[in-house]
mmCIF file of N, CA and C in Angstrom:
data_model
loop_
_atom_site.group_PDB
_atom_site.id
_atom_site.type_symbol
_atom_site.label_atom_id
_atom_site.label_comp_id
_atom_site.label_asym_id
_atom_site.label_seq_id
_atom_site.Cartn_x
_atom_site.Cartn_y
_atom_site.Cartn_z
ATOM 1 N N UNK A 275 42.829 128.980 66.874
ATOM 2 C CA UNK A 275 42.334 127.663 66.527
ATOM 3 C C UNK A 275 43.375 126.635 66.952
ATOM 4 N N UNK A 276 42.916 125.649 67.233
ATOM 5 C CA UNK A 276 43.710 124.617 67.971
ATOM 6 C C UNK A 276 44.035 123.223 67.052
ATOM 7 N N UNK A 277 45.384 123.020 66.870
ATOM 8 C CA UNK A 277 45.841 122.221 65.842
ATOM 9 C C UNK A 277 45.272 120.669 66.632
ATOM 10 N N UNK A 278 44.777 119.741 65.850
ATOM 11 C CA UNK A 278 44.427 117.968 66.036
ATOM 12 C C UNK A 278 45.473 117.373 65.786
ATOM 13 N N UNK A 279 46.550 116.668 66.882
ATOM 14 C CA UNK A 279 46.866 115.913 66.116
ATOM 15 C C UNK A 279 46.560 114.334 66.421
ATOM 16 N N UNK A 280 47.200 113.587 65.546
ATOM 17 C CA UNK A 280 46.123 112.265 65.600
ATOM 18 C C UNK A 280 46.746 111.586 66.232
ATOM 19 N N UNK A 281 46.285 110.893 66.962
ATOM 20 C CA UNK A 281 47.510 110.028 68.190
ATOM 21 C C UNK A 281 46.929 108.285 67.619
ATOM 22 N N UNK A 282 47.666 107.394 67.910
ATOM 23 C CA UNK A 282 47.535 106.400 67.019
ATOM 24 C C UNK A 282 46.691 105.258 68.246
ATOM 25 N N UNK A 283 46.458 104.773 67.831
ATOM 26 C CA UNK A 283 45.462 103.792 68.798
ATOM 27 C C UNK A 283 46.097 103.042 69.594
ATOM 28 N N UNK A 284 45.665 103.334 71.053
ATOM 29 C CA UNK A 284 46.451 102.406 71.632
ATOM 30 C C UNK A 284 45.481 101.530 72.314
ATOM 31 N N UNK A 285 46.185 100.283 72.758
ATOM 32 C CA UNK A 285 45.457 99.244 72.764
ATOM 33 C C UNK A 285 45.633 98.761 74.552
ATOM 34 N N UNK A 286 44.928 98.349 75.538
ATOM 35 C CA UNK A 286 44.996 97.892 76.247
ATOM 36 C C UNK A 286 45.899 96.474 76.634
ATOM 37 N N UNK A 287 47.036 96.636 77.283
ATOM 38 C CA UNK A 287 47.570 95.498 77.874
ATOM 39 C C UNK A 287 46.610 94.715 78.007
ATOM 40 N N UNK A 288 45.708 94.581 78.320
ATOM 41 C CA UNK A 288 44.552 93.567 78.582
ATOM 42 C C UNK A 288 43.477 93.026 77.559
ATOM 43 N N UNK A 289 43.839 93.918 76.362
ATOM 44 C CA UNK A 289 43.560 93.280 75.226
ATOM 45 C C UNK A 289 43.954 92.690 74.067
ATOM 46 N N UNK A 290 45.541 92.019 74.953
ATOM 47 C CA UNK A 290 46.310 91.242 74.352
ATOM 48 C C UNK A 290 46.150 89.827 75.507
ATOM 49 N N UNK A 291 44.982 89.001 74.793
ATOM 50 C CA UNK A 291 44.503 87.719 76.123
ATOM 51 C C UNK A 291 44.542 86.859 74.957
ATOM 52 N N UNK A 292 44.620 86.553 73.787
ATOM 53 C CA UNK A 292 44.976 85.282 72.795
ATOM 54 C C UNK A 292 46.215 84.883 72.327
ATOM 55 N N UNK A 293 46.362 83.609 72.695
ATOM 56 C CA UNK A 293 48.095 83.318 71.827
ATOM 57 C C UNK A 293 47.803 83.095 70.532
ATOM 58 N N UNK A 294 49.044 83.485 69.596
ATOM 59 C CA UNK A 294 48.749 82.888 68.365
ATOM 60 C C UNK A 294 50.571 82.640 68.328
ATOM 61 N N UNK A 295 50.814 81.835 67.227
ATOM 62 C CA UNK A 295 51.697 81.395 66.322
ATOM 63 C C UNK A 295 52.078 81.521 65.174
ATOM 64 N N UNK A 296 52.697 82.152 64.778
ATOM 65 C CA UNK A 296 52.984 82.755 63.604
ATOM 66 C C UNK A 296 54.000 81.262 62.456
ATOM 67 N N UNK A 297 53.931 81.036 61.366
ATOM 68 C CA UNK A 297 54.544 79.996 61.296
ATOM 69 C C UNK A 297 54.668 80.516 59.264
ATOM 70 N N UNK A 298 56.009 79.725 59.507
ATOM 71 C CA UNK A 298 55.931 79.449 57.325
ATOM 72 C C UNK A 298 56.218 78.286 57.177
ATOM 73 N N UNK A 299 56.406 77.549 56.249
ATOM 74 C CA UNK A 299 56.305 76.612 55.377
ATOM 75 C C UNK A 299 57.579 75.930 54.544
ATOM 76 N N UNK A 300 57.975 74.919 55.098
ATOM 77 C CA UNK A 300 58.879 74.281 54.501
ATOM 78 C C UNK A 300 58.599 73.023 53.777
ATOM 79 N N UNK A 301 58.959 73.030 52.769
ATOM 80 C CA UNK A 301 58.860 71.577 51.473
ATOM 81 C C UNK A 301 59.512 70.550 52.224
ATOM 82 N N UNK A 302 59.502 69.320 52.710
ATOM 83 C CA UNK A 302 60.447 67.884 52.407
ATOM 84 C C UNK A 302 59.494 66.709 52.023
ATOM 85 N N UNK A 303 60.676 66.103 51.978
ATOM 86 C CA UNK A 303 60.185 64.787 50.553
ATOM 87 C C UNK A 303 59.780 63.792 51.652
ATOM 88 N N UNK A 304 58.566 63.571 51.717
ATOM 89 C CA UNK A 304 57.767 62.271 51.909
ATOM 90 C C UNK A 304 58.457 60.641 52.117
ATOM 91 N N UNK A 305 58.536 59.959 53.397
ATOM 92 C CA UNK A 305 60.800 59.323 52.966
ATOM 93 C C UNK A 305 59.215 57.761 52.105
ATOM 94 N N UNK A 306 58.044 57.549 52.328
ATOM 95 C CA UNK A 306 57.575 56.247 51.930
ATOM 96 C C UNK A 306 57.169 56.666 50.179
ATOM 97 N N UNK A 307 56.286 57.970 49.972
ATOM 98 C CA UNK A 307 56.082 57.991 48.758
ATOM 99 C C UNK A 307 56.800 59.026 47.960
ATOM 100 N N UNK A 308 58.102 59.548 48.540
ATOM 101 C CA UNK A 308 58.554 60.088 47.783
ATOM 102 C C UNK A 308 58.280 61.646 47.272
ATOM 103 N N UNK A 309 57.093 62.359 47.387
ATOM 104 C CA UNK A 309 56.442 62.824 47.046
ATOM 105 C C UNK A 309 57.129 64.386 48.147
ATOM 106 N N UNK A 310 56.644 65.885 47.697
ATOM 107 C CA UNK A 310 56.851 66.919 48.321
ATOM 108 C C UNK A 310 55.658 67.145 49.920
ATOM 109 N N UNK A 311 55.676 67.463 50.270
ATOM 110 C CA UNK A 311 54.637 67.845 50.994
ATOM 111 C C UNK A 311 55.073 69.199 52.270
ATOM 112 N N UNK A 312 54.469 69.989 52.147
ATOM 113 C CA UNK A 312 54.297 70.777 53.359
ATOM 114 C C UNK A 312 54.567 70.573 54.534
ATOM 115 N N UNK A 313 55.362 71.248 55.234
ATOM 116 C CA UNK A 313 55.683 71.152 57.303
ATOM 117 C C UNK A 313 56.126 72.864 57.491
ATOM 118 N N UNK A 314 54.766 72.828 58.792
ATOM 119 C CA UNK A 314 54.833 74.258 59.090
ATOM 120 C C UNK A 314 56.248 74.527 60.066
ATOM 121 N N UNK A 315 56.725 75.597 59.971
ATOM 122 C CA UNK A 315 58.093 75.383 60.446
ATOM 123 C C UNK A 315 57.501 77.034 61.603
ATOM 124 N N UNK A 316 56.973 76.930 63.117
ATOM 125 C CA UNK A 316 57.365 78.193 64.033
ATOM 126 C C UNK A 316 58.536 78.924 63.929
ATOM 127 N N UNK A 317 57.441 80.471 63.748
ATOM 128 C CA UNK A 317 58.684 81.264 63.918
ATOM 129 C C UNK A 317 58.469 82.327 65.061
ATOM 130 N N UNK A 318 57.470 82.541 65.505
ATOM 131 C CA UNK A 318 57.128 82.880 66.934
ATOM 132 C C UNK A 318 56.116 82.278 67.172
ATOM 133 N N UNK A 319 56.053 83.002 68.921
ATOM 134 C CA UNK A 319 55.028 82.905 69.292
ATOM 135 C C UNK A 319 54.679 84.223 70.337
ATOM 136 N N UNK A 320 52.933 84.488 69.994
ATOM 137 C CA UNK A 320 53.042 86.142 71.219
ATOM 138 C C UNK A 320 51.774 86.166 71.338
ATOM 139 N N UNK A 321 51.524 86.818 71.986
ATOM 140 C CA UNK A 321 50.009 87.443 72.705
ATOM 141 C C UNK A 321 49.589 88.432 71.554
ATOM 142 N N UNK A 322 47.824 88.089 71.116
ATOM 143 C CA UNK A 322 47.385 88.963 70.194
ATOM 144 C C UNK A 322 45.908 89.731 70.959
ATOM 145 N N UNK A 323 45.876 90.360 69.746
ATOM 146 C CA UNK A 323 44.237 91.079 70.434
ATOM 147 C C UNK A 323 43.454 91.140 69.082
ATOM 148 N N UNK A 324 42.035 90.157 69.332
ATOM 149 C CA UNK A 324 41.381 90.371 68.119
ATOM 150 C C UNK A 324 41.010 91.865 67.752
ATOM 151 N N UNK A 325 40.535 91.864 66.824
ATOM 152 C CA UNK A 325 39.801 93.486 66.511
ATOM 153 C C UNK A 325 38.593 93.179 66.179
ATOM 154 N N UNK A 326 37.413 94.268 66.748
ATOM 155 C CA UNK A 326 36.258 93.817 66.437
ATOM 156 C C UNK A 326 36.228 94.769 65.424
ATOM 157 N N UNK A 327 35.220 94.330 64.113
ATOM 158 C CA UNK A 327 34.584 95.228 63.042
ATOM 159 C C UNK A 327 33.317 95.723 63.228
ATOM 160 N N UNK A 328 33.686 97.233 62.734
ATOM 161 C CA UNK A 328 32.226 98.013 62.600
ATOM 162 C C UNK A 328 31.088 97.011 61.721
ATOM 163 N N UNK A 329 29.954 97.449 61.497
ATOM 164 C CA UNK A 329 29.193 96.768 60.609
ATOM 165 C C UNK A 329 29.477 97.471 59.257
ATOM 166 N N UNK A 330 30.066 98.910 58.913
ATOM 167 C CA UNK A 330 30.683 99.500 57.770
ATOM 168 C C UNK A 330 31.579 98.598 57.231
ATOM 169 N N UNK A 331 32.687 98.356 58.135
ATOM 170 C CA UNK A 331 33.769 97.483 57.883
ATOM 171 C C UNK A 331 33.611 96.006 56.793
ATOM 172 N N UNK A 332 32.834 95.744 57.887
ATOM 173 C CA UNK A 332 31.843 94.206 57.692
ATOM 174 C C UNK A 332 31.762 94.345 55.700
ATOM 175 N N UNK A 333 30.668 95.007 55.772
ATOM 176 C CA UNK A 333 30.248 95.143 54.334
ATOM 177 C C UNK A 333 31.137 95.740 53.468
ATOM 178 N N UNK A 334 32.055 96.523 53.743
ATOM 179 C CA UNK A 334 33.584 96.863 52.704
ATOM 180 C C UNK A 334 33.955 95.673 52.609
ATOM 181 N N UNK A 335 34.337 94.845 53.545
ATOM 182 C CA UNK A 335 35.167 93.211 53.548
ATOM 183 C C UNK A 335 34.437 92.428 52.540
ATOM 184 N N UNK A 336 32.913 92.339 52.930
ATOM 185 C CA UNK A 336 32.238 91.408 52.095
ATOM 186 C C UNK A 336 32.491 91.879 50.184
ATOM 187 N N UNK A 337 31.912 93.497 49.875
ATOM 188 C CA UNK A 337 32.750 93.311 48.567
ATOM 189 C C UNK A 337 33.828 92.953 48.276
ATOM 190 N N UNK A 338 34.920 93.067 48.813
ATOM 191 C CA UNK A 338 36.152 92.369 48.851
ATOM 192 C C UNK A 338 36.399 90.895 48.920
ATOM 193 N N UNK A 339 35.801 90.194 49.311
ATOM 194 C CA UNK A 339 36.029 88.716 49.437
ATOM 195 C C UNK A 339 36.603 88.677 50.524
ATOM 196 N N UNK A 340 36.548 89.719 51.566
ATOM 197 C CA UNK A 340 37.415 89.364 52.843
ATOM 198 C C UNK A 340 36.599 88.504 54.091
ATOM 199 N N UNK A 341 35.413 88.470 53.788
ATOM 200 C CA UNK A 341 34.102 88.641 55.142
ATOM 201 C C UNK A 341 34.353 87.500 55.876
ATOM 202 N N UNK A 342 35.511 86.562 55.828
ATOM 203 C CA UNK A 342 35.868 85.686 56.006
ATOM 204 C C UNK A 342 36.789 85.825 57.312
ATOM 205 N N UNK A 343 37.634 86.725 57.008
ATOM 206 C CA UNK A 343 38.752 86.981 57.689
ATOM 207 C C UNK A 343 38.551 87.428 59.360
ATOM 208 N N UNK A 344 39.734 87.488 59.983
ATOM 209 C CA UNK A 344 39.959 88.165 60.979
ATOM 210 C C UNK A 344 41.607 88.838 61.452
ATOM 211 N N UNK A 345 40.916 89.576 62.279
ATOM 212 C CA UNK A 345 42.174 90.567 62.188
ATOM 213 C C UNK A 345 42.919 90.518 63.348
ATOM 214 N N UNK A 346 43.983 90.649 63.815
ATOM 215 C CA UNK A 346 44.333 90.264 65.117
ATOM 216 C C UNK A 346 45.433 91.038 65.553
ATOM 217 N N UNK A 347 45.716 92.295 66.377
ATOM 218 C CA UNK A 347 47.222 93.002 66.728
ATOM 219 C C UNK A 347 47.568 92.142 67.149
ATOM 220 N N UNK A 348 49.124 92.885 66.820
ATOM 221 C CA UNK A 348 50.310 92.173 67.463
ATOM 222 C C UNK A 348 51.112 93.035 67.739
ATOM 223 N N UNK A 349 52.012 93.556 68.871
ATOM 224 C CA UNK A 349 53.350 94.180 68.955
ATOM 225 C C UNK A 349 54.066 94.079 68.423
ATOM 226 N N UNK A 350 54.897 94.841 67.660
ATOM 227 C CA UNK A 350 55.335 94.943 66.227
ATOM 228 C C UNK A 350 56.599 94.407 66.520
ATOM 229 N N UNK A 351 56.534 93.301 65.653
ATOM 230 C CA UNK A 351 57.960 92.144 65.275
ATOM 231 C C UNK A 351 58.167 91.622 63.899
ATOM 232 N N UNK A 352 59.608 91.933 63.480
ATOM 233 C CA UNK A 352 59.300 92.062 62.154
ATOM 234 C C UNK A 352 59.508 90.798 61.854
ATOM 235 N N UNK A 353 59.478 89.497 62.461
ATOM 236 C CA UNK A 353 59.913 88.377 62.070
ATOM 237 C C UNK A 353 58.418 87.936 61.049
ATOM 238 N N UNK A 354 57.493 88.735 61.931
ATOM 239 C CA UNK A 354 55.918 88.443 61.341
ATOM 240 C C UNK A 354 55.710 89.092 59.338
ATOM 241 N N UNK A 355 56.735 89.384 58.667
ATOM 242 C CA UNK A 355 56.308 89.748 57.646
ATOM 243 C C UNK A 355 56.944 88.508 56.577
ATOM 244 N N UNK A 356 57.352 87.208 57.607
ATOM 245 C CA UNK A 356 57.996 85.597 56.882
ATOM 246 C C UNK A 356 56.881 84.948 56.992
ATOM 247 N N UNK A 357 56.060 85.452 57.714
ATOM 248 C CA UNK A 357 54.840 84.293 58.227
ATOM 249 C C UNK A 357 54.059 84.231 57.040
ATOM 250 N N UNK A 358 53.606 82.728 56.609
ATOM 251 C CA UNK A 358 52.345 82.523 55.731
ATOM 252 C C UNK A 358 51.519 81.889 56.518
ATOM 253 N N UNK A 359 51.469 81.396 57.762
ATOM 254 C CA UNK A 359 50.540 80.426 58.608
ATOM 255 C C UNK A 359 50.392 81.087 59.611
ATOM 256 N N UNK A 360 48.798 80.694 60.453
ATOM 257 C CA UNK A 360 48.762 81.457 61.975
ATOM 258 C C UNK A 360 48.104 80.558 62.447
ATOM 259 N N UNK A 361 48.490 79.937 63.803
ATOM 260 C CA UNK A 361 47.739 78.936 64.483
ATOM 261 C C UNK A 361 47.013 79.871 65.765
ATOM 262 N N UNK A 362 45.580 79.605 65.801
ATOM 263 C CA UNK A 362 44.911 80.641 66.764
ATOM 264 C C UNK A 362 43.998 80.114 66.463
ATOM 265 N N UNK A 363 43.825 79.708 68.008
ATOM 266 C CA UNK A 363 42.506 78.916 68.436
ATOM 267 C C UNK A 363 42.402 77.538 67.998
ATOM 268 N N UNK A 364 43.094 76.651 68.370
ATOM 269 C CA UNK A 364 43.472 75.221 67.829
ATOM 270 C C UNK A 364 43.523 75.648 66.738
ATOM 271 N N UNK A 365 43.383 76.476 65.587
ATOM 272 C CA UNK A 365 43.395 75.753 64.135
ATOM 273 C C UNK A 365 43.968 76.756 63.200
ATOM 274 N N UNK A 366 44.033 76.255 62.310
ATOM 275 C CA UNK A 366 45.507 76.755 61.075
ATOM 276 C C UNK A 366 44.691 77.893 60.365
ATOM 277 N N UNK A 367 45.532 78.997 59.860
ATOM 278 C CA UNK A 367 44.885 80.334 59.320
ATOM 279 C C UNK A 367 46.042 80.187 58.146
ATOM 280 N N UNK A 368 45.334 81.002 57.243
ATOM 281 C CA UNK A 368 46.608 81.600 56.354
ATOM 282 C C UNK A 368 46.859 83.081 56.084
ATOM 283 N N UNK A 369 47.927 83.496 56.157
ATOM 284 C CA UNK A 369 48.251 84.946 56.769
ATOM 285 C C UNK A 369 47.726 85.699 55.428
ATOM 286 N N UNK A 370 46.702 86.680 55.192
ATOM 287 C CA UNK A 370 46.270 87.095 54.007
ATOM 288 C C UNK A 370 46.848 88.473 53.804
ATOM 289 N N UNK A 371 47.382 89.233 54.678
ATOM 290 C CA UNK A 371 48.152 90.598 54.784
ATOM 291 C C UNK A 371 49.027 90.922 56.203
ATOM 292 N N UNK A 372 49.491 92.096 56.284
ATOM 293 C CA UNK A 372 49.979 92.121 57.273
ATOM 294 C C UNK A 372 50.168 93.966 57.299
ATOM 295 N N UNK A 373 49.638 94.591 58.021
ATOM 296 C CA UNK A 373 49.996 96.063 58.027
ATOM 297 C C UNK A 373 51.586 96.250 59.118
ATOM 298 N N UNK A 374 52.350 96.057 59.328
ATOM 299 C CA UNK A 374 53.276 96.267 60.136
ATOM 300 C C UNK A 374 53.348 98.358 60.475
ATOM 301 N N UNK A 375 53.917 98.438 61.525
ATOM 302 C CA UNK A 375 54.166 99.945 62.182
ATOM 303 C C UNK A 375 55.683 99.450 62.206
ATOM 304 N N UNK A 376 56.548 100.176 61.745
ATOM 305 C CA UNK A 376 57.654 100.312 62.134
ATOM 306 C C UNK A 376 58.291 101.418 62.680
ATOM 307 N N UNK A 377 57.754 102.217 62.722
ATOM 308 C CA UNK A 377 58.038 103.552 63.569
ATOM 309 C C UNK A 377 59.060 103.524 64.495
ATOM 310 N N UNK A 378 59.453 102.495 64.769
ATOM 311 C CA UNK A 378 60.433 102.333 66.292
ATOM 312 C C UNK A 378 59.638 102.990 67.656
ATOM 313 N N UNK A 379 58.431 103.164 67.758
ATOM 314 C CA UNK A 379 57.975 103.951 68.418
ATOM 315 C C UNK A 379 57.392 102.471 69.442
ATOM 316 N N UNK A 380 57.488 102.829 70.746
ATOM 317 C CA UNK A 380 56.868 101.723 71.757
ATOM 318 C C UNK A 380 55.678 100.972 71.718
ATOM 319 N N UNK A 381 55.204 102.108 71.316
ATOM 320 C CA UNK A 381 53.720 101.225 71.220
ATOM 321 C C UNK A 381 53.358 100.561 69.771
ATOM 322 N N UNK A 382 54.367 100.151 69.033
ATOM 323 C CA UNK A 382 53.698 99.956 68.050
ATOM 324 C C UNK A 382 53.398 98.523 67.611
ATOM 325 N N UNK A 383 52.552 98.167 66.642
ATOM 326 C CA UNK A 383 51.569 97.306 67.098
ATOM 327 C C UNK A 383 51.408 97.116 65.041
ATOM 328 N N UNK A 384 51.771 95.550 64.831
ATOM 329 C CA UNK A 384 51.147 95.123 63.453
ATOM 330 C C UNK A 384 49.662 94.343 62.883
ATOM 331 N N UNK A 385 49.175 94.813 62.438
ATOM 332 C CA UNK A 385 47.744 93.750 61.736
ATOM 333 C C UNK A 385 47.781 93.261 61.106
ATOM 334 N N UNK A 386 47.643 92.058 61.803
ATOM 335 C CA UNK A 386 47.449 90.806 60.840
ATOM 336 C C UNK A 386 45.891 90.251 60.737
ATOM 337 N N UNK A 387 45.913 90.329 58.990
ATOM 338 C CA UNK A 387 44.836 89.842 58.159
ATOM 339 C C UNK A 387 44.664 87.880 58.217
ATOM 340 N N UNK A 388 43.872 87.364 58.963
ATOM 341 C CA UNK A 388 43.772 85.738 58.662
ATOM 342 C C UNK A 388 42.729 85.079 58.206
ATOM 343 N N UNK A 389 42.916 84.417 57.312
ATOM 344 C CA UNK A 389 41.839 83.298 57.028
ATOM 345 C C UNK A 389 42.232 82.198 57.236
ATOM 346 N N UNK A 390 41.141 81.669 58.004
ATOM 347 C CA UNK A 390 40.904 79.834 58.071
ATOM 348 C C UNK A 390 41.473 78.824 56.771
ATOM 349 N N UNK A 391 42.251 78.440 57.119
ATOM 350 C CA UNK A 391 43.026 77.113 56.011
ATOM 351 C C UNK A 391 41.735 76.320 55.778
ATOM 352 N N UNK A 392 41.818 76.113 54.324
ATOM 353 C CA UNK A 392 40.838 75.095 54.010
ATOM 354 C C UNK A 392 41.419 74.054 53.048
ATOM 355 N N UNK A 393 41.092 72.802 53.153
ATOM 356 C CA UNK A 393 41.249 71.445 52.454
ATOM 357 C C UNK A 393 42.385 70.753 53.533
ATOM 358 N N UNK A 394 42.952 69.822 52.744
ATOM 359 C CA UNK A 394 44.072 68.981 53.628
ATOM 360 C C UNK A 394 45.247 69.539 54.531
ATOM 361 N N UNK A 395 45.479 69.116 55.650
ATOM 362 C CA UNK A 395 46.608 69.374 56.551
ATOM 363 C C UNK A 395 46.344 71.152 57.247
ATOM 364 N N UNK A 396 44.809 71.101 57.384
ATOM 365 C CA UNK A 396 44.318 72.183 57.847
ATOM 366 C C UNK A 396 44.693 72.255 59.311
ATOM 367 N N UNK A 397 44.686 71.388 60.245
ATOM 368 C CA UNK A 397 45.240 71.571 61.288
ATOM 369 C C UNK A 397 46.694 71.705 61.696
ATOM 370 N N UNK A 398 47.512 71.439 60.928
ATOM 371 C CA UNK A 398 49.198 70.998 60.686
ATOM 372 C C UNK A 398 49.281 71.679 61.486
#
């Protein structure tokens, strides 16, 4: 009998065709009202690859409150586990997870969980 073993998914050079921006969040004080406010502060930038979902997937997400989201590889950089913001596709995401591979292994590759920013300074 012949042992399986599981080889990990690899992804096409060519299905890394979207930029995104990985970004967190710094507080300063407002200099007219004084006040705190938010400034996204880059901390990279790299080539991603969306992931498409099964329709199984789909409906696990939806009990979850995820059905919202999208998922996007990345070549594994660990600067990406500071990130709370993702700019992809003109517009602002907020980083909802992050599976990182650290394996040290070449091909390895992190998922990132995003949802669409909603209310004020959604585009920042």
């Amino acid at each position: 009998m012949k042992k399986v073993i599981a080889m990990p998914k690899k992804l096409l050079h060519s299905s890394f065709n979207q930029r995104i921006e990985f970004q967190s969040v710094s507080f300063a004080a407002n200099d007219l009202t004084g006040d705190t406010v938010e400034k996204p502060v880059s901390l990279f930038k790299c080539w991603c690859a969306p992931q498409r979902r099964t329709m199984s997937q789909q409906f696990q997400l939806t009990g979850l409150g995820l059905d919202d989201t999208l998922t996007v590889a990345i070549r594994h950089n660990d600067k990406v586990q500071e990130a709370t913001l993702a700019k992809y596709r003109n517009e602002t995401y907020e980083v909802v997870s992050i599976s990182p591979d650290d394996t040290n292994n070449y091909m390895a590759y992190d998922y990132v969980v995003i949802r669409k920013k909603k209310g004020a300074g959604k585009r920042g």
